[in-house]
PDB file of C-alpha atoms in Angstrom:
ATOM      1  CA  MET A   1       0.150   0.094  -0.011  1.00 64.00           C
ATOM      2  CA  THR A   2       1.437   3.452  -1.156  1.00 76.00           C
ATOM      3  CA  GLY A   3      -0.143   6.671   0.319  1.00 92.00           C
ATOM      4  CA  ALA A   4      -0.136   9.258   2.852  1.00 95.00           C
ATOM      5  CA  ALA A   5      -2.310   9.015   6.079  1.00 96.00           C
ATOM      6  CA  LEU A   6      -2.876  11.312   9.244  1.00 96.00           C
ATOM      7  CA  VAL A   7      -3.415  10.236  12.731  1.00 96.00           C
ATOM      8  CA  THR A   8      -4.702  12.419  15.481  1.00 94.00           C
ATOM      9  CA  GLY A   9      -3.990  12.047  18.824  1.00 92.00           C
ATOM     10  CA  ALA A  10      -1.011   9.708  17.902  1.00 95.00           C
ATOM     11  CA  SER A  11       1.182  10.268  21.066  1.00 94.00           C
ATOM     12  CA  ARG A  12      -0.062   7.248  22.904  1.00 92.00           C
ATOM     13  CA  GLY A  13      -2.210   4.383  23.058  1.00 90.00           C
ATOM     14  CA  ILE A  14      -4.391   3.844  20.365  1.00 90.00           C
ATOM     15  CA  GLY A  15      -3.424   6.731  17.984  1.00 93.00           C
ATOM     16  CA  ARG A  16      -0.084   5.468  18.285  1.00 94.00           C
ATOM     17  CA  ALA A  17      -0.470   1.830  17.734  1.00 95.00           C
ATOM     18  CA  ILE A  18      -2.426   2.765  14.623  1.00 95.00           C
ATOM     19  CA  ALA A  19       0.099   5.208  13.329  1.00 96.00           C
ATOM     20  CA  LEU A  20       2.581   2.486  13.383  1.00 97.00           C
ATOM     21  CA  ARG A  21       0.107  -0.384  12.227  1.00 97.00           C
ATOM     22  CA  LEU A  22      -0.335   2.146   8.937  1.00 97.00           C
ATOM     23  CA  ALA A  23       3.279   2.336   8.508  1.00 97.00           C
ATOM     24  CA  LYS A  24       3.514  -0.988   8.389  1.00 97.00           C
ATOM     25  CA  ASP A  25       0.944  -1.050   6.079  1.00 96.00           C
ATOM     26  CA  GLY A  26       3.005   0.961   3.755  1.00 96.00           C
ATOM     27  CA  TYR A  27       1.449   4.288   4.438  1.00 96.00           C
ATOM     28  CA  ASP A  28       3.490   7.221   5.068  1.00 96.00           C
ATOM     29  CA  VAL A  29       2.273   8.804   8.295  1.00 97.00           C
ATOM     30  CA  ALA A  30       1.580  12.454   9.389  1.00 96.00           C
ATOM     31  CA  ILE A  31       1.124  12.209  13.076  1.00 97.00           C
ATOM     32  CA  ASN A  32      -0.844  15.165  15.392  1.00 96.00           C
ATOM     33  CA  ASP A  33      -1.368  15.516  19.001  1.00 96.00           C
ATOM     34  CA  LEU A  34      -0.908  18.736  20.992  1.00 95.00           C
ATOM     35  CA  VAL A  35       2.442  20.513  21.644  1.00 95.00           C
ATOM     36  CA  SER A  36       2.335  18.930  25.225  1.00 95.00           C
ATOM     37  CA  GLN A  37       2.971  15.515  23.600  1.00 95.00           C
ATOM     38  CA  GLN A  38       5.975  16.774  21.461  1.00 96.00           C
ATOM     39  CA  ASN A  39       8.378  14.548  22.951  1.00 97.00           C
ATOM     40  CA  GLU A  40       6.338  11.455  22.287  1.00 97.00           C
ATOM     41  CA  LEU A  41       5.288  12.474  18.990  1.00 98.00           C
ATOM     42  CA  GLU A  42       9.064  12.643  18.164  1.00 98.00           C
ATOM     43  CA  ARG A  43       9.697   9.411  19.283  1.00 98.00           C
ATOM     44  CA  LEU A  44       6.965   7.826  17.491  1.00 98.00           C
ATOM     45  CA  ARG A  45       8.477   9.621  14.509  1.00 98.00           C
ATOM     46  CA  ALA A  46      11.752   7.900  14.937  1.00 98.00           C
ATOM     47  CA  GLU A  47       9.842   4.414  14.994  1.00 98.00           C
ATOM     48  CA  ILE A  48       7.961   4.950  11.920  1.00 98.00           C
ATOM     49  CA  MET A  49      11.264   6.077   9.756  1.00 98.00           C
ATOM     50  CA  GLU A  50      12.811   3.199  11.301  1.00 98.00           C
ATOM     51  CA  LEU A  51      10.585   1.108   9.161  1.00 98.00           C
ATOM     52  CA  GLY A  52      11.142   2.961   6.317  1.00 97.00           C
ATOM     53  CA  LYS A  53       8.352   5.241   5.649  1.00 98.00           C
ATOM     54  CA  ALA A  54       8.031   9.211   5.811  1.00 97.00           C
ATOM     55  CA  SER A  55       6.509  10.689   8.811  1.00 98.00           C
ATOM     56  CA  SER A  56       5.955  14.321   9.899  1.00 97.00           C
ATOM     57  CA  ILE A  57       4.708  15.922  13.057  1.00 98.00           C
ATOM     58  CA  PHE A  58       1.585  18.370  12.838  1.00 97.00           C
ATOM     59  CA  ILE A  59       0.602  20.316  16.221  1.00 97.00           C
ATOM     60  CA  ALA A  60      -2.924  21.321  16.367  1.00 96.00           C
ATOM     61  CA  ASN A  61      -6.176  21.177  18.646  1.00 94.00           C
ATOM     62  CA  VAL A  62      -8.388  18.856  16.558  1.00 91.00           C
ATOM     63  CA  SER A  63     -11.328  20.640  18.997  1.00 90.00           C
ATOM     64  CA  VAL A  64     -10.633  23.910  17.050  1.00 92.00           C
ATOM     65  CA  GLU A  65     -11.803  23.995  13.409  1.00 92.00           C
ATOM     66  CA  LYS A  66      -9.343  26.236  12.009  1.00 95.00           C
ATOM     67  CA  GLU A  67      -6.151  24.373  13.606  1.00 95.00           C
ATOM     68  CA  VAL A  68      -7.616  21.323  11.786  1.00 93.00           C
ATOM     69  CA  GLU A  69      -7.982  23.040   8.550  1.00 94.00           C
ATOM     70  CA  SER A  70      -4.324  24.741   8.493  1.00 96.00           C
ATOM     71  CA  MET A  71      -3.126  21.015   9.756  1.00 95.00           C
ATOM     72  CA  ILE A  72      -5.113  19.432   6.666  1.00 94.00           C
ATOM     73  CA  SER A  73      -3.701  22.006   4.081  1.00 94.00           C
ATOM     74  CA  ALA A  74      -0.003  21.567   5.648  1.00 96.00           C
ATOM     75  CA  VAL A  75      -0.344  17.598   5.430  1.00 95.00           C
ATOM     76  CA  VAL A  76      -1.165  17.979   1.869  1.00 94.00           C
ATOM     77  CA  ASP A  77       1.312  20.546   0.997  1.00 95.00           C
ATOM     78  CA  GLN A  78       4.237  18.531   2.811  1.00 94.00           C
ATOM     79  CA  MET A  79       3.314  14.806   1.850  1.00 93.00           C
ATOM     80  CA  GLY A  80       1.694  15.423  -1.596  1.00 92.00           C
ATOM     81  CA  THR A  81      -1.759  13.613  -0.799  1.00 90.00           C
ATOM     82  CA  LEU A  82      -3.899  12.632   2.051  1.00 92.00           C
ATOM     83  CA  ASP A  83      -5.377   9.107   1.867  1.00 91.00           C
ATOM     84  CA  VAL A  84      -6.219   8.040   4.932  1.00 89.00           C
ATOM     85  CA  PRO A  85      -7.294  10.731   7.612  1.00 87.00           C
ATOM     86  CA  GLU A  86      -7.898   8.859  10.924  1.00 76.00           C
ATOM     87  CA  SER A  87      -9.199  10.462  14.009  1.00 75.00           C
ATOM     88  CA  LYS A  88      -8.896   9.028  17.637  1.00 61.00           C
ATOM     89  CA  VAL A  89     -10.174  11.146  20.554  1.00 54.00           C
ATOM     90  CA  SER A  90     -10.244  10.231  24.162  1.00 48.00           C
ATOM     91  CA  ILE A  91     -12.501  11.381  26.678  1.00 47.00           C
ATOM     92  CA  SER A  92     -10.324  10.874  29.579  1.00 43.00           C
ATOM     93  CA  ALA A  93      -9.824  14.477  30.688  1.00 42.00           C
ATOM     94  CA  SER A  94     -13.866  15.052  30.664  1.00 41.00           C
ATOM     95  CA  PHE A  95     -14.223  11.757  32.307  1.00 39.00           C
ATOM     96  CA  LEU A  96     -11.446  12.364  35.092  1.00 41.00           C
ATOM     97  CA  SER A  97     -12.649  15.752  35.733  1.00 44.00           C
ATOM     98  CA  GLN A  98     -16.295  14.384  36.524  1.00 44.00           C
ATOM     99  CA  ILE A  99     -15.156  11.984  38.778  1.00 41.00           C
ATOM    100  CA  LYS A 100     -12.747  14.258  40.731  1.00 45.00           C
ATOM    101  CA  SER A 101     -15.608  16.987  40.996  1.00 46.00           C
ATOM    102  CA  ARG A 102     -18.115  14.603  42.905  1.00 46.00           C
ATOM    103  CA  THR A 103     -17.736  14.154  46.378  1.00 42.00           C
ATOM    104  CA  GLN A 104     -18.901  10.540  45.798  1.00 42.00           C
ATOM    105  CA  TYR A 105     -18.457   8.330  43.079  1.00 42.00           C
ATOM    106  CA  ASP A 106     -20.824   5.359  42.372  1.00 46.00           C
ATOM    107  CA  LEU A 107     -19.167   2.317  40.482  1.00 42.00           C
ATOM    108  CA  ALA A 108     -22.569   0.989  39.703  1.00 41.00           C
ATOM    109  CA  THR A 109     -23.955   4.234  37.801  1.00 47.00           C
ATOM    110  CA  PRO A 110     -24.111   2.680  34.263  1.00 51.00           C
ATOM    111  CA  MET A 111     -24.832   5.916  32.160  1.00 49.00           C
ATOM    112  CA  LEU A 112     -22.681   9.274  31.147  1.00 63.00           C
ATOM    113  CA  SER A 113     -25.788  10.428  29.025  1.00 73.00           C
ATOM    114  CA  GLY A 114     -23.612  13.398  27.413  1.00 73.00           C
ATOM    115  CA  TYR A 115     -21.055  10.984  26.790  1.00 71.00           C
ATOM    116  CA  SER A 116     -23.307   8.240  25.382  1.00 76.00           C
ATOM    117  CA  SER A 117     -25.297  10.821  22.958  1.00 83.00           C
ATOM    118  CA  THR A 118     -22.081  12.009  21.677  1.00 82.00           C
ATOM    119  CA  LYS A 119     -21.151   8.118  20.256  1.00 81.00           C
ATOM    120  CA  PHE A 120     -24.666   8.071  18.868  1.00 86.00           C
ATOM    121  CA  ALA A 121     -23.618  11.414  17.239  1.00 90.00           C
ATOM    122  CA  VAL A 122     -20.891  10.024  15.704  1.00 89.00           C
ATOM    123  CA  ARG A 123     -22.478   7.013  14.031  1.00 91.00           C
ATOM    124  CA  GLY A 124     -25.051   9.504  12.602  1.00 93.00           C
ATOM    125  CA  LEU A 125     -22.433  11.852  11.188  1.00 92.00           C
ATOM    126  CA  THR A 126     -20.327   8.877   9.854  1.00 93.00           C
ATOM    127  CA  GLN A 127     -23.529   7.636   7.838  1.00 95.00           C
ATOM    128  CA  ALA A 128     -24.272  10.895   6.456  1.00 95.00           C
ATOM    129  CA  ALA A 129     -20.604  11.555   5.357  1.00 94.00           C
ATOM    130  CA  ALA A 130     -20.388   8.039   3.974  1.00 95.00           C
ATOM    131  CA  ILE A 131     -23.523   9.094   1.644  1.00 96.00           C
ATOM    132  CA  GLU A 132     -22.167  12.689   0.601  1.00 95.00           C
ATOM    133  CA  LEU A 133     -18.828  11.631   0.083  1.00 94.00           C
ATOM    134  CA  ALA A 134     -19.866   8.533  -2.053  1.00 95.00           C
ATOM    135  CA  LYS A 135     -19.507   9.989  -5.178  1.00 95.00           C
ATOM    136  CA  TYR A 136     -16.052  10.876  -4.754  1.00 92.00           C
ATOM    137  CA  LYS A 137     -15.228   7.228  -4.047  1.00 93.00           C
ATOM    138  CA  ILE A 138     -14.598   8.172  -0.628  1.00 94.00           C
ATOM    139  CA  THR A 139     -15.565   5.642   2.181  1.00 95.00           C
ATOM    140  CA  VAL A 140     -16.289   6.655   5.535  1.00 94.00           C
ATOM    141  CA  ASN A 141     -16.339   4.585   8.680  1.00 94.00           C
ATOM    142  CA  ALA A 142     -16.113   4.726  12.534  1.00 92.00           C
ATOM    143  CA  TYR A 143     -15.120   2.099  15.093  1.00 90.00           C
ATOM    144  CA  ALA A 144     -16.298   1.582  18.486  1.00 84.00           C
ATOM    145  CA  PRO A 145     -13.555   0.487  20.908  1.00 83.00           C
ATOM    146  CA  GLY A 146     -14.945  -0.084  23.914  1.00 73.00           C
ATOM    147  CA  ALA A 147     -12.639  -0.577  27.153  1.00 75.00           C
ATOM    148  CA  VAL A 148      -9.135  -0.644  25.588  1.00 80.00           C
ATOM    149  CA  ASP A 149      -5.805  -1.279  27.762  1.00 77.00           C
ATOM    150  CA  THR A 150      -3.955   2.151  27.630  1.00 77.00           C
ATOM    151  CA  LEU A 151      -2.880   4.727  29.726  1.00 72.00           C
ATOM    152  CA  MET A 152      -6.048   6.321  29.667  1.00 73.00           C
ATOM    153  CA  ILE A 153      -7.730   3.307  31.553  1.00 70.00           C
ATOM    154  CA  GLU A 154      -5.108   3.241  34.409  1.00 74.00           C
ATOM    155  CA  ASP A 155      -5.556   7.045  34.807  1.00 72.00           C
ATOM    156  CA  ILE A 156      -9.489   6.347  35.437  1.00 69.00           C
ATOM    157  CA  ARG A 157      -8.717   3.755  37.795  1.00 68.00           C
ATOM    158  CA  GLN A 158      -6.225   5.597  39.660  1.00 73.00           C
ATOM    159  CA  THR A 159      -8.278   8.693  39.986  1.00 73.00           C
ATOM    160  CA  VAL A 160     -11.278   6.117  41.489  1.00 66.00           C
ATOM    161  CA  LYS A 161      -8.858   4.718  43.657  1.00 72.00           C
ATOM    162  CA  GLU A 162      -7.549   8.197  44.930  1.00 72.00           C
ATOM    163  CA  ARG A 163     -11.142   9.327  45.523  1.00 69.00           C
ATOM    164  CA  GLY A 164     -11.465   6.644  48.154  1.00 66.00           C
ATOM    165  CA  VAL A 165     -13.618   3.943  46.216  1.00 57.00           C
ATOM    166  CA  GLN A 166     -13.158   0.829  47.742  1.00 50.00           C
ATOM    167  CA  LYS A 167     -13.229  -1.677  45.051  1.00 51.00           C
ATOM    168  CA  GLU A 168     -11.125  -0.572  42.241  1.00 47.00           C
ATOM    169  CA  LEU A 169     -12.411   0.094  38.928  1.00 49.00           C
ATOM    170  CA  ASN A 170     -11.566  -2.941  36.667  1.00 53.00           C
ATOM    171  CA  ILE A 171     -13.234  -2.447  33.102  1.00 49.00           C
ATOM    172  CA  SER A 172     -13.531  -5.960  32.432  1.00 50.00           C
ATOM    173  CA  GLU A 173     -14.548  -7.343  35.930  1.00 51.00           C
ATOM    174  CA  SER A 174     -17.012  -4.571  36.415  1.00 48.00           C
ATOM    175  CA  GLY A 175     -18.954  -6.149  33.616  1.00 48.00           C
ATOM    176  CA  GLY A 176     -19.087  -9.383  35.087  1.00 49.00           C
ATOM    177  CA  SER A 177     -20.458 -12.181  32.498  1.00 48.00           C
ATOM    178  CA  SER A 178     -21.192  -9.334  30.033  1.00 53.00           C
ATOM    179  CA  PHE A 179     -17.431  -9.346  29.448  1.00 60.00           C
ATOM    180  CA  PRO A 180     -17.165 -12.884  28.068  1.00 67.00           C
ATOM    181  CA  LEU A 181     -13.535 -12.418  26.963  1.00 71.00           C
ATOM    182  CA  GLY A 182     -12.402 -11.477  30.482  1.00 72.00           C
ATOM    183  CA  ARG A 183     -10.112  -8.363  29.593  1.00 77.00           C
ATOM    184  CA  ASP A 184      -9.902  -5.106  27.626  1.00 79.00           C
ATOM    185  CA  THR A 185      -9.517  -4.959  24.077  1.00 84.00           C
ATOM    186  CA  THR A 186      -5.370  -4.032  22.926  1.00 88.00           C
ATOM    187  CA  PRO A 187      -4.538  -0.552  21.062  1.00 91.00           C
ATOM    188  CA  ASP A 188      -2.908  -3.134  18.284  1.00 93.00           C
ATOM    189  CA  GLU A 189      -6.097  -4.949  17.805  1.00 92.00           C
ATOM    190  CA  ILE A 190      -7.983  -1.458  17.250  1.00 92.00           C
ATOM    191  CA  ALA A 191      -5.201  -0.911  14.778  1.00 94.00           C
ATOM    192  CA  GLY A 192      -6.066  -4.250  12.886  1.00 95.00           C
ATOM    193  CA  LEU A 193      -9.460  -3.150  12.535  1.00 94.00           C
ATOM    194  CA  VAL A 194      -8.348   0.311  11.174  1.00 94.00           C
ATOM    195  CA  SER A 195      -5.749  -1.439   8.686  1.00 95.00           C
ATOM    196  CA  TYR A 196      -8.671  -3.443   7.625  1.00 95.00           C
ATOM    197  CA  LEU A 197     -10.865  -0.204   7.149  1.00 95.00           C
ATOM    198  CA  VAL A 198      -8.439   1.417   4.762  1.00 94.00           C
ATOM    199  CA  SER A 199      -7.391  -1.480   3.038  1.00 95.00           C
ATOM    200  CA  LYS A 200      -8.471  -2.487  -0.646  1.00 94.00           C
ATOM    201  CA  ASP A 201     -10.515  -5.341   1.005  1.00 96.00           C
ATOM    202  CA  ALA A 202     -12.713  -2.873   2.714  1.00 96.00           C
ATOM    203  CA  ALA A 203     -13.300  -0.962  -0.785  1.00 95.00           C
ATOM    204  CA  MET A 204     -17.480  -1.688  -0.398  1.00 96.00           C
ATOM    205  CA  VAL A 205     -17.519  -0.850   3.565  1.00 96.00           C
ATOM    206  CA  THR A 206     -18.815   2.657   4.102  1.00 96.00           C
ATOM    207  CA  GLY A 207     -21.267   4.258   6.676  1.00 96.00           C
ATOM    208  CA  MET A 208     -20.056   1.290   9.223  1.00 95.00           C
ATOM    209  CA  GLU A 209     -19.309   1.289  12.981  1.00 92.00           C
ATOM    210  CA  PRO A 210     -18.049  -2.027  13.593  1.00 90.00           C
ATOM    211  CA  SER A 211     -17.372  -2.608  17.433  1.00 83.00           C
ATOM    212  CA  LEU A 212     -14.546  -4.243  19.371  1.00 78.00           C
ATOM    213  CA  LEU A 213     -16.353  -3.736  22.776  1.00 67.00           C
ATOM    214  CA  ASN A 214     -15.260  -6.940  24.280  1.00 60.00           C
ATOM    215  CA  HIS A 215     -18.731  -7.027  26.145  1.00 57.00           C
ATOM    216  CA  TYR A 216     -22.449  -7.661  25.566  1.00 52.00           C
ATOM    217  CA  PRO A 217     -24.637  -4.211  25.480  1.00 53.00           C
TER     218      PRO A 217
END
C-alpha cells in the first residue's frame, strides 16, 4: 500500500498503535497531537522512519476548526496527498474531571448520558458523510473500541482509587459476565481493525461502525 495517512491523537495508546500499523502497511504517516505531547511524537516519528516510511509531526488542537483546516492543508502540501485521515479522540480529561468533582462516585452508575449521546452522534455523522462523499469514491467509517488497555484507563482507575472507592475500577471485571473474553481490548487490536477499514479489502465498506467492545450491550 502506498499513500499518506494522518493520525490524530497519535502520541500514545490507540493513536500510536494505529500510526505504527499504517506505517507497516506501507503508508507515510503524518502524526498529530497537542504541543504538550511533542516529545512522544518525536519518538513515534523515529519509530515510523525506522520502518522505512516518511513521517511528519503536526501540532494542532482537533477541537479547534481553524487549526484542523490548517493542519490538513499543511499535510497535503508537505506529503503531497492525504489518503487516510484517521481521528482518534479520547475522553479521559472530561471523565476524570467528573470523578474528581464529585464528593462520591458510584461505580454502579451505568451511563454518562452526555458522553453516550455523542457516540450516537458520531454514528449518524459517519453515515451521513458516507453518503455525501460516495460520489468521490471516498469511504467513511467509524469504530467503537470499548474498553482498551491504555494509559487513559489506568488514569481513570487511579483517580477512582484516590477518591476512596473501595473496589478498584476494573473495566473487564466490573461488567461481570457481560465481558465474556475477560479482558480489555489492546491498542494493536484496534489498529488491526483500522488497517482493514482503509485497505482494498474494505473498498465496499462505508457508513459502518464495527465494534470491538469486548462485552455484551
